[in-house]
mmCIF file of C-alpha atoms in Angstrom:
data_model
loop_
_atom_site.group_PDB
_atom_site.id
_atom_site.type_symbol
_atom_site.label_atom_id
_atom_site.label_comp_id
_atom_site.label_asym_id
_atom_site.label_seq_id
_atom_site.Cartn_x
_atom_site.Cartn_y
_atom_site.Cartn_z
ATOM 1 C CA MET A 3 0.000 0.000 0.000
ATOM 2 C CA ALA A 4 1.409 3.374 -1.013
ATOM 3 C CA ILE A 5 2.065 5.846 1.790
ATOM 4 C CA LYS A 6 0.628 9.282 1.186
ATOM 5 C CA PRO A 7 2.935 12.182 2.050
ATOM 6 C CA VAL A 8 1.886 14.296 5.009
ATOM 7 C CA MET A 9 0.836 17.811 3.976
ATOM 8 C CA GLU A 10 2.801 20.509 5.796
ATOM 9 C CA VAL A 11 0.542 22.971 7.553
ATOM 10 C CA LYS A 12 1.879 26.392 8.526
ATOM 11 C CA ILE A 13 0.458 27.625 11.789
ATOM 12 C CA PRO A 14 -0.006 31.415 11.852
ATOM 13 C CA PRO A 15 1.606 33.266 14.757
ATOM 14 C CA ARG A 16 -0.565 33.901 17.792
ATOM 15 C CA ASP A 17 -2.159 37.335 17.767
ATOM 16 C CA ASP A 18 -1.311 37.871 21.448
ATOM 17 C CA LEU A 19 2.389 37.385 20.707
ATOM 18 C CA ALA A 20 2.492 40.532 18.585
ATOM 19 C CA GLU A 21 5.619 42.637 18.962
ATOM 20 C CA ILE A 22 5.621 44.922 21.985
ATOM 21 C CA THR A 23 7.810 47.828 23.027
ATOM 22 C CA ARG A 24 9.011 48.988 26.434
ATOM 23 C CA SER A 25 10.039 52.509 27.366
ATOM 24 C CA THR A 26 10.175 54.737 30.462
ATOM 25 C CA ARG A 27 8.531 58.074 31.128
ATOM 26 C CA ASP A 28 7.928 60.554 33.971
ATOM 27 C CA LEU A 29 4.231 61.150 33.323
ATOM 28 C CA PRO A 30 1.834 58.932 35.326
ATOM 29 C CA PRO A 31 -0.941 56.930 33.597
ATOM 30 C CA ALA A 32 -3.742 59.156 32.363
ATOM 31 C CA HIS A 33 -6.707 56.890 33.110
ATOM 32 C CA TYR A 34 -6.116 54.465 35.982
ATOM 33 C CA THR A 35 -3.631 53.577 38.713
ATOM 34 C CA LEU A 36 -3.724 50.369 40.767
ATOM 35 C CA LYS A 37 -1.666 50.359 43.971
ATOM 36 C CA ILE A 38 -1.118 47.018 45.724
ATOM 37 C CA GLU A 39 0.101 46.652 49.313
ATOM 38 C CA ASN A 40 1.282 43.370 50.879
ATOM 39 C CA PHE A 41 1.989 42.039 47.410
ATOM 40 C CA SER A 42 3.718 38.925 48.797
ATOM 41 C CA LEU A 43 0.460 37.794 50.428
ATOM 42 C CA LEU A 44 -1.257 38.117 47.067
ATOM 43 C CA ALA A 45 1.546 36.209 45.336
ATOM 44 C CA ASN A 46 1.304 33.379 47.890
ATOM 45 C CA ALA A 47 -2.481 33.144 47.790
ATOM 46 C CA LYS A 48 -4.166 30.255 45.978
ATOM 47 C CA MET A 49 -5.970 32.489 43.482
ATOM 48 C CA ASP A 50 -4.046 32.898 40.247
ATOM 49 C CA ASN A 51 -5.240 36.415 39.423
ATOM 50 C CA VAL A 52 -6.817 39.515 40.919
ATOM 51 C CA GLU A 53 -9.002 42.171 39.279
ATOM 52 C CA SER A 54 -9.318 45.878 39.888
ATOM 53 C CA GLY A 55 -12.679 47.581 40.153
ATOM 54 C CA ASP A 56 -14.298 49.171 37.121
ATOM 55 C CA PHE A 57 -12.873 52.403 35.760
ATOM 56 C CA GLU A 58 -14.011 54.453 32.785
ATOM 57 C CA ALA A 59 -12.067 55.515 29.703
ATOM 58 C CA GLY A 60 -13.341 56.386 26.242
ATOM 59 C CA SER A 61 -16.998 56.054 27.376
ATOM 60 C CA TYR A 62 -16.497 52.379 28.313
ATOM 61 C CA LYS A 63 -15.778 50.580 31.589
ATOM 62 C CA TRP A 64 -12.616 48.542 32.021
ATOM 63 C CA ARG A 65 -10.713 46.481 34.575
ATOM 64 C CA LEU A 66 -7.095 45.495 35.112
ATOM 65 C CA ARG A 67 -6.458 41.778 35.608
ATOM 66 C CA LEU A 68 -3.158 40.893 37.274
ATOM 67 C CA TYR A 69 -1.459 37.494 37.522
ATOM 68 C CA PRO A 70 1.171 37.966 40.285
ATOM 69 C CA ASN A 71 2.939 34.694 39.396
ATOM 70 C CA GLY A 72 2.289 34.875 35.680
ATOM 71 C CA ASN A 73 -0.454 33.482 33.501
ATOM 72 C CA LYS A 74 0.927 29.974 33.108
ATOM 73 C CA LYS A 75 -1.717 29.030 30.526
ATOM 74 C CA ASN A 76 -0.395 31.719 28.176
ATOM 75 C CA ASN A 77 3.376 31.353 28.527
ATOM 76 C CA GLY A 78 3.533 33.830 31.387
ATOM 77 C CA ASP A 79 5.371 31.611 33.867
ATOM 78 C CA GLY A 80 8.166 33.474 35.639
ATOM 79 C CA HIS A 81 6.686 36.883 34.820
ATOM 80 C CA ILE A 82 4.082 39.341 35.972
ATOM 81 C CA SER A 83 1.127 39.071 33.565
ATOM 82 C CA LEU A 84 -1.156 42.082 33.222
ATOM 83 C CA TYR A 85 -4.245 42.494 31.036
ATOM 84 C CA LEU A 86 -6.822 45.102 30.148
ATOM 85 C CA ALA A 87 -10.287 43.552 30.474
ATOM 86 C CA PHE A 88 -13.546 44.847 29.025
ATOM 87 C CA SER A 89 -15.983 45.062 31.959
ATOM 88 C CA ASN A 90 -19.157 42.986 31.940
ATOM 89 C CA SER A 91 -21.024 46.049 33.159
ATOM 90 C CA ASN A 92 -20.899 47.552 29.654
ATOM 91 C CA ALA A 93 -24.325 47.195 28.046
ATOM 92 C CA LEU A 94 -23.648 46.635 24.350
ATOM 93 C CA PRO A 95 -25.645 45.085 21.488
ATOM 94 C CA PHE A 96 -24.906 41.721 19.898
ATOM 95 C CA GLY A 97 -21.950 41.881 17.528
ATOM 96 C CA TRP A 98 -20.269 44.781 19.322
ATOM 97 C CA GLU A 99 -16.612 45.611 18.885
ATOM 98 C CA VAL A 100 -14.377 48.308 20.323
ATOM 99 C CA ASN A 101 -11.040 49.304 18.760
ATOM 100 C CA VAL A 102 -8.440 50.459 21.249
ATOM 101 C CA ASN A 103 -4.879 51.675 21.451
ATOM 102 C CA PHE A 104 -3.705 51.075 25.013
ATOM 103 C CA ARG A 105 -0.589 50.883 27.154
ATOM 104 C CA LEU A 106 0.047 49.416 30.610
ATOM 105 C CA PHE A 107 2.485 50.625 33.276
ATOM 106 C CA VAL A 108 4.656 49.513 36.191
ATOM 107 C CA TYR A 109 6.004 52.232 38.475
ATOM 108 C CA ASN A 110 9.714 52.268 39.351
ATOM 109 C CA GLN A 111 9.799 53.774 42.831
ATOM 110 C CA ILE A 112 13.566 54.330 42.856
ATOM 111 C CA GLN A 113 13.826 56.046 39.498
ATOM 112 C CA ASP A 114 10.440 57.788 39.884
ATOM 113 C CA LYS A 115 9.574 56.687 36.356
ATOM 114 C CA TYR A 116 6.959 54.492 34.736
ATOM 115 C CA LEU A 117 7.902 51.455 32.691
ATOM 116 C CA THR A 118 5.510 51.654 29.735
ATOM 117 C CA ILE A 119 4.506 48.520 27.802
ATOM 118 C CA GLN A 120 2.512 48.714 24.579
ATOM 119 C CA TYR A 121 2.074 47.086 21.198
ATOM 120 C CA ALA A 122 4.663 48.219 18.705
ATOM 121 C CA LYS A 123 3.954 50.940 16.126
ATOM 122 C CA GLY A 124 0.809 52.100 17.923
ATOM 123 C CA ARG A 125 -1.066 48.963 16.919
ATOM 124 C CA VAL A 126 -4.817 49.134 17.472
ATOM 125 C CA ARG A 127 -6.417 46.078 19.126
ATOM 126 C CA ARG A 128 -10.016 44.945 18.810
ATOM 127 C CA PHE A 129 -12.202 43.935 21.752
ATOM 128 C CA HIS A 130 -15.382 41.976 20.975
ATOM 129 C CA GLY A 131 -17.658 39.334 22.443
ATOM 130 C CA MET A 132 -15.118 36.542 21.963
ATOM 131 C CA LYS A 133 -12.124 38.647 22.988
ATOM 132 C CA THR A 134 -12.746 40.685 26.139
ATOM 133 C CA GLU A 135 -9.185 40.628 27.499
ATOM 134 C CA LEU A 136 -5.930 41.791 25.929
ATOM 135 C CA GLY A 137 -2.564 42.522 27.440
ATOM 136 C CA PHE A 138 0.895 41.169 28.127
ATOM 137 C CA ASP A 139 1.708 37.640 29.283
ATOM 138 C CA GLN A 140 5.300 38.611 30.056
ATOM 139 C CA LEU A 141 4.972 42.146 31.368
ATOM 140 C CA ILE A 142 8.127 41.998 33.476
ATOM 141 C CA PRO A 143 10.255 39.057 34.743
ATOM 142 C CA LEU A 144 9.629 38.122 38.392
ATOM 143 C CA THR A 145 13.382 38.020 39.010
ATOM 144 C CA ILE A 146 13.504 41.747 38.243
ATOM 145 C CA PHE A 147 10.158 42.661 39.767
ATOM 146 C CA ASN A 148 10.864 40.941 43.115
ATOM 147 C CA ASP A 149 14.363 42.406 43.431
ATOM 148 C CA GLU A 150 13.842 45.424 45.683
ATOM 149 C CA SER A 151 17.001 47.079 44.344
ATOM 150 C CA LYS A 152 15.338 47.304 40.912
ATOM 151 C CA GLY A 153 12.642 49.631 42.307
ATOM 152 C CA TYR A 154 9.365 47.987 41.249
ATOM 153 C CA LEU A 155 8.494 46.262 44.557
ATOM 154 C CA ILE A 156 9.539 48.205 47.654
ATOM 155 C CA ASP A 157 8.233 47.566 51.182
ATOM 156 C CA ASP A 158 5.956 44.973 49.574
ATOM 157 C CA ARG A 159 4.138 47.723 47.626
ATOM 158 C CA CYS A 160 3.852 48.189 43.876
ATOM 159 C CA ILE A 161 1.895 50.311 41.404
ATOM 160 C CA PHE A 162 0.419 49.456 37.996
ATOM 161 C CA GLY A 163 -1.512 51.647 35.575
ATOM 162 C CA ALA A 164 -3.338 51.935 32.263
ATOM 163 C CA GLU A 165 -4.070 54.378 29.453
ATOM 164 C CA ILE A 166 -6.832 53.561 26.983
ATOM 165 C CA PHE A 167 -7.590 55.430 23.786
ATOM 166 C CA VAL A 168 -10.758 54.243 22.061
ATOM 167 C CA ILE A 169 -10.768 54.647 18.285
ATOM 168 C CA LYS A 170 -14.276 55.725 17.323
ATOM 169 C CA PRO A 171 -15.078 56.088 13.610
ATOM 170 C CA ALA A 172 -16.429 59.551 12.876
ATOM 171 C CA GLY A 173 -18.834 58.224 10.276
ATOM 172 C CA LYS A 174 -17.957 61.071 7.947
ATOM 173 C CA GLY A 175 -15.261 61.732 5.426
ATOM 174 C CA GLU A 176 -14.426 63.648 2.325
ATOM 175 C CA CYS A 177 -13.108 62.910 -1.125
ATOM 176 C CA LEU A 178 -10.601 65.425 -2.474
ATOM 177 C CA THR A 179 -10.090 65.506 -6.237
ATOM 178 C CA LEU A 180 -7.599 67.599 -8.151
ATOM 179 C CA VAL A 181 -9.403 68.630 -11.342
ATOM 180 C CA LYS A 182 -7.225 69.630 -14.279
ATOM 181 C CA GLN A 183 -8.655 71.898 -16.955
ATOM 182 C CA PRO A 184 -12.363 71.897 -15.984
ATOM 183 C CA VAL A 185 -14.864 71.609 -18.848
ATOM 184 C CA ILE A 186 -15.749 75.292 -18.447
ATOM 185 C CA ASP A 187 -12.410 76.810 -17.496
ATOM 186 C CA THR A 188 -12.518 80.448 -18.622
ATOM 187 C CA TYR A 189 -14.472 83.509 -17.556
ATOM 188 C CA THR A 190 -14.147 86.809 -19.424
ATOM 189 C CA TRP A 191 -15.243 90.150 -18.027
ATOM 190 C CA LYS A 192 -15.553 93.087 -20.414
ATOM 191 C CA ILE A 193 -15.320 96.329 -18.426
ATOM 192 C CA GLN A 194 -17.006 99.073 -20.434
ATOM 193 C CA HIS A 195 -16.378 102.821 -19.950
ATOM 194 C CA PHE A 196 -13.126 101.832 -18.308
ATOM 195 C CA SER A 197 -11.477 105.261 -18.400
ATOM 196 C CA ALA A 198 -14.488 106.799 -16.662
ATOM 197 C CA ARG A 199 -14.350 104.416 -13.697
ATOM 198 C CA ASP A 200 -13.679 106.483 -10.607
ATOM 199 C CA GLN A 201 -14.182 103.961 -7.793
ATOM 200 C CA GLU A 202 -11.152 102.342 -6.183
ATOM 201 C CA SER A 203 -12.191 98.802 -7.187
ATOM 202 C CA TYR A 204 -14.804 96.935 -9.216
ATOM 203 C CA LYS A 205 -16.043 93.397 -9.061
ATOM 204 C CA SER A 206 -17.361 91.213 -11.869
ATOM 205 C CA GLU A 207 -20.524 89.165 -11.822
ATOM 206 C CA VAL A 208 -20.276 85.954 -9.816
ATOM 207 C CA PHE A 209 -19.379 82.781 -11.743
ATOM 208 C CA SER A 210 -18.830 79.140 -10.710
ATOM 209 C CA PHE A 211 -15.801 76.840 -10.844
ATOM 210 C CA GLY A 212 -15.198 73.606 -8.927
ATOM 211 C CA GLY A 213 -18.309 73.881 -6.803
ATOM 212 C CA HIS A 214 -17.488 77.382 -5.542
ATOM 213 C CA LYS A 215 -18.529 80.895 -6.486
ATOM 214 C CA TRP A 216 -15.908 83.353 -7.715
ATOM 215 C CA ALA A 217 -15.505 86.897 -9.018
ATOM 216 C CA LEU A 218 -12.773 88.970 -10.604
ATOM 217 C CA LEU A 219 -11.657 92.021 -8.645
ATOM 218 C CA VAL A 220 -10.000 94.894 -10.508
ATOM 219 C CA TYR A 221 -8.401 98.117 -9.249
ATOM 220 C CA PRO A 222 -8.395 100.377 -12.368
ATOM 221 C CA LYS A 223 -5.882 102.808 -10.856
ATOM 222 C CA GLY A 224 -3.903 100.231 -8.862
ATOM 223 C CA ASN A 225 -4.063 98.975 -5.280
ATOM 224 C CA SER A 226 -1.937 99.789 -2.231
ATOM 225 C CA THR A 227 1.661 100.661 -3.211
ATOM 226 C CA GLU A 228 0.805 100.431 -6.918
ATOM 227 C CA LYS A 229 -1.800 103.197 -6.885
ATOM 228 C CA GLY A 230 -1.381 105.439 -9.909
ATOM 229 C CA LYS A 231 1.189 103.039 -11.419
ATOM 230 C CA SER A 232 -0.311 99.621 -12.184
ATOM 231 C CA LEU A 233 -3.515 97.743 -12.892
ATOM 232 C CA SER A 234 -4.229 95.328 -9.999
ATOM 233 C CA ILE A 235 -6.230 92.131 -10.638
ATOM 234 C CA TYR A 236 -7.364 89.407 -8.228
ATOM 235 C CA LEU A 237 -9.444 86.249 -8.201
ATOM 236 C CA GLU A 238 -11.844 86.286 -5.237
ATOM 237 C CA MET A 239 -13.743 83.357 -3.702
ATOM 238 C CA GLU A 240 -17.233 84.681 -3.020
ATOM 239 C CA ASP A 241 -18.421 81.823 -0.777
ATOM 240 C CA PHE A 242 -15.215 81.581 1.279
ATOM 241 C CA GLU A 243 -17.174 81.751 4.545
ATOM 242 C CA THR A 244 -18.787 78.372 3.766
ATOM 243 C CA LEU A 245 -15.421 76.584 3.931
ATOM 244 C CA PRO A 246 -14.963 74.537 7.133
ATOM 245 C CA CYS A 247 -12.274 75.848 9.444
ATOM 246 C CA GLY A 248 -8.899 74.518 8.349
ATOM 247 C CA ARG A 249 -9.943 73.480 4.858
ATOM 248 C CA THR A 250 -8.411 75.163 1.832
ATOM 249 C CA THR A 251 -9.236 75.155 -1.856
ATOM 250 C CA TYR A 252 -6.170 75.111 -4.058
ATOM 251 C CA ALA A 253 -6.251 76.666 -7.520
ATOM 252 C CA GLU A 254 -3.774 77.196 -10.345
ATOM 253 C CA TYR A 255 -5.019 79.816 -12.773
ATOM 254 C CA MET A 256 -4.049 82.403 -15.349
ATOM 255 C CA LEU A 257 -5.088 86.036 -15.049
ATOM 256 C CA ARG A 258 -5.190 87.787 -18.394
ATOM 257 C CA VAL A 259 -5.847 91.146 -20.015
ATOM 258 C CA ARG A 260 -6.737 90.505 -23.615
ATOM 259 C CA ASP A 261 -5.108 92.324 -26.525
ATOM 260 C CA GLN A 262 -8.271 92.849 -28.573
ATOM 261 C CA LEU A 263 -6.425 93.849 -31.766
ATOM 262 C CA PHE A 264 -3.271 91.785 -32.090
ATOM 263 C CA GLY A 265 -3.765 88.851 -29.682
ATOM 264 C CA LYS A 266 -0.633 89.701 -27.678
ATOM 265 C CA HIS A 267 -2.319 89.235 -24.327
ATOM 266 C CA ILE A 268 -0.724 90.055 -20.978
ATOM 267 C CA GLU A 269 -0.867 86.917 -18.802
ATOM 268 C CA LYS A 270 0.288 86.081 -15.284
ATOM 269 C CA LYS A 271 -0.045 82.785 -13.447
ATOM 270 C CA ALA A 272 -1.142 82.420 -9.845
ATOM 271 C CA TYR A 273 -0.955 79.477 -7.416
ATOM 272 C CA SER A 274 -3.212 80.032 -4.431
ATOM 273 C CA HIS A 275 -4.824 78.415 -1.395
ATOM 274 C CA PHE A 276 -8.205 79.969 -0.584
ATOM 275 C CA SER A 277 -9.735 79.519 2.879
ATOM 276 C CA ASN A 278 -12.309 81.068 5.185
ATOM 277 C CA SER A 279 -9.670 83.610 6.212
ATOM 278 C CA ILE A 280 -8.012 84.223 2.805
ATOM 279 C CA LYS A 281 -10.523 84.985 0.069
ATOM 280 C CA ASP A 282 -8.555 86.615 -2.765
ATOM 281 C CA TRP A 283 -5.241 86.222 -4.533
ATOM 282 C CA GLY A 284 -3.774 87.894 -7.569
ATOM 283 C CA HIS A 285 -1.255 90.460 -8.767
ATOM 284 C CA LEU A 286 -0.764 93.927 -7.303
ATOM 285 C CA ASN A 287 1.229 95.121 -10.323
ATOM 286 C CA PHE A 288 -0.389 93.158 -13.108
ATOM 287 C CA MET A 289 0.578 95.672 -15.832
ATOM 288 C CA SER A 290 1.478 99.338 -15.995
ATOM 289 C CA LEU A 291 -1.281 101.890 -16.478
ATOM 290 C CA ASP A 292 0.734 103.355 -19.358
ATOM 291 C CA ASP A 293 0.405 100.048 -21.246
ATOM 292 C CA VAL A 294 -3.306 99.803 -20.427
ATOM 293 C CA ASN A 295 -4.007 103.239 -21.815
ATOM 294 C CA ALA A 296 -1.715 103.009 -24.864
ATOM 295 C CA LEU A 297 -4.365 102.777 -27.588
ATOM 296 C CA PRO A 298 -2.037 101.345 -30.278
ATOM 297 C CA LYS A 299 -1.416 98.288 -28.091
ATOM 298 C CA GLY A 300 -5.010 97.089 -28.304
ATOM 299 C CA PHE A 301 -5.837 96.514 -24.642
ATOM 300 C CA LEU A 302 -8.363 99.341 -24.423
ATOM 301 C CA VAL A 303 -10.721 99.233 -27.424
ATOM 302 C CA ASN A 304 -13.845 101.406 -27.479
ATOM 303 C CA ASP A 305 -13.007 102.194 -23.859
ATOM 304 C CA THR A 306 -13.548 98.515 -23.002
ATOM 305 C CA LEU A 307 -10.996 96.378 -21.151
ATOM 306 C CA ALA A 308 -11.316 92.580 -21.379
ATOM 307 C CA VAL A 309 -10.104 90.853 -18.170
ATOM 308 C CA GLU A 310 -10.052 87.077 -18.024
ATOM 309 C CA VAL A 311 -9.317 84.172 -15.692
ATOM 310 C CA GLN A 312 -8.564 80.662 -16.911
ATOM 311 C CA ILE A 313 -8.547 77.826 -14.381
ATOM 312 C CA HIS A 314 -5.817 75.221 -14.930
ATOM 313 C CA VAL A 315 -6.158 73.116 -11.748
ATOM 314 C CA ILE A 316 -8.603 73.252 -8.834
ATOM 315 C CA THR A 317 -9.357 71.007 -5.869
ATOM 316 C CA VAL A 318 -12.913 69.739 -5.501
ATOM 317 C CA VAL A 319 -14.050 68.273 -2.162
ATOM 318 C CA LYS A 320 -17.127 66.100 -1.686
ATOM 319 C CA GLU A 321 -18.234 64.963 1.753
ATOM 320 C CA PHE A 322 -19.604 61.494 2.399
ATOM 321 C CA SER A 323 -20.867 59.518 5.387
#
């Protein structure tokens, strides 16, 4: 009878043996501290573990579960084993799960520092109905912990702690798209009776690009330090106040004064981030007033100036939930 070869089966690594990191810090645990006196009595008792009372963090109730002689069922022999346990007092629906980034602590009373133990690279762990306890089988070796000169157990007293950061999905998001050359990418504003304009600035009709409302802003006699010297032109976001705080709309665009006779337009690019605190960008000294008013050059025809903006790239944001 032929002997069938045995198929090799690769066993995946245990999830609770994920890489952990240890570091020290001065700051005490933010959420819970467990102080134990007469630790030797606890270590010599017949019970293999002890639990803290409930404490709250991230809108949930938790407990610390300590194995003073190590959790022998999970390779914790010869160590202190410490776990974060999801309290039974939490009233949650069937199928619940809670995602958590947490760290546990042991206080060094000599150094006045906290030994901090956590999963490497800020790994987020998932608590659910079949997994209500997570932590560290080998928190610290008993040979180190029980040595009073090391600072963790002094006068038979020790201190443990926990910090828990619950990761709650916001349920909302946004999709940011960089649109190149929109279908309708150019707006032209013909300013009639230009030489008779006596106000400091004029604004075009409102037009739309990339889901926002815009206008061209022109200073016929120049703005700020360019008054009496240059034509100043800006692109202004008209609905800038609707932008959420911190969000910007990026745009690459060309501002242009058209040469209506010879096609030798004056053009200047702009690269701008618009926000609810910055609504307009452009050029203070777009072109000299002498060139604007030089009739042979073709910019001012029948006392009409043609100002234009052409959008090259713009960000479009759509929210979703």
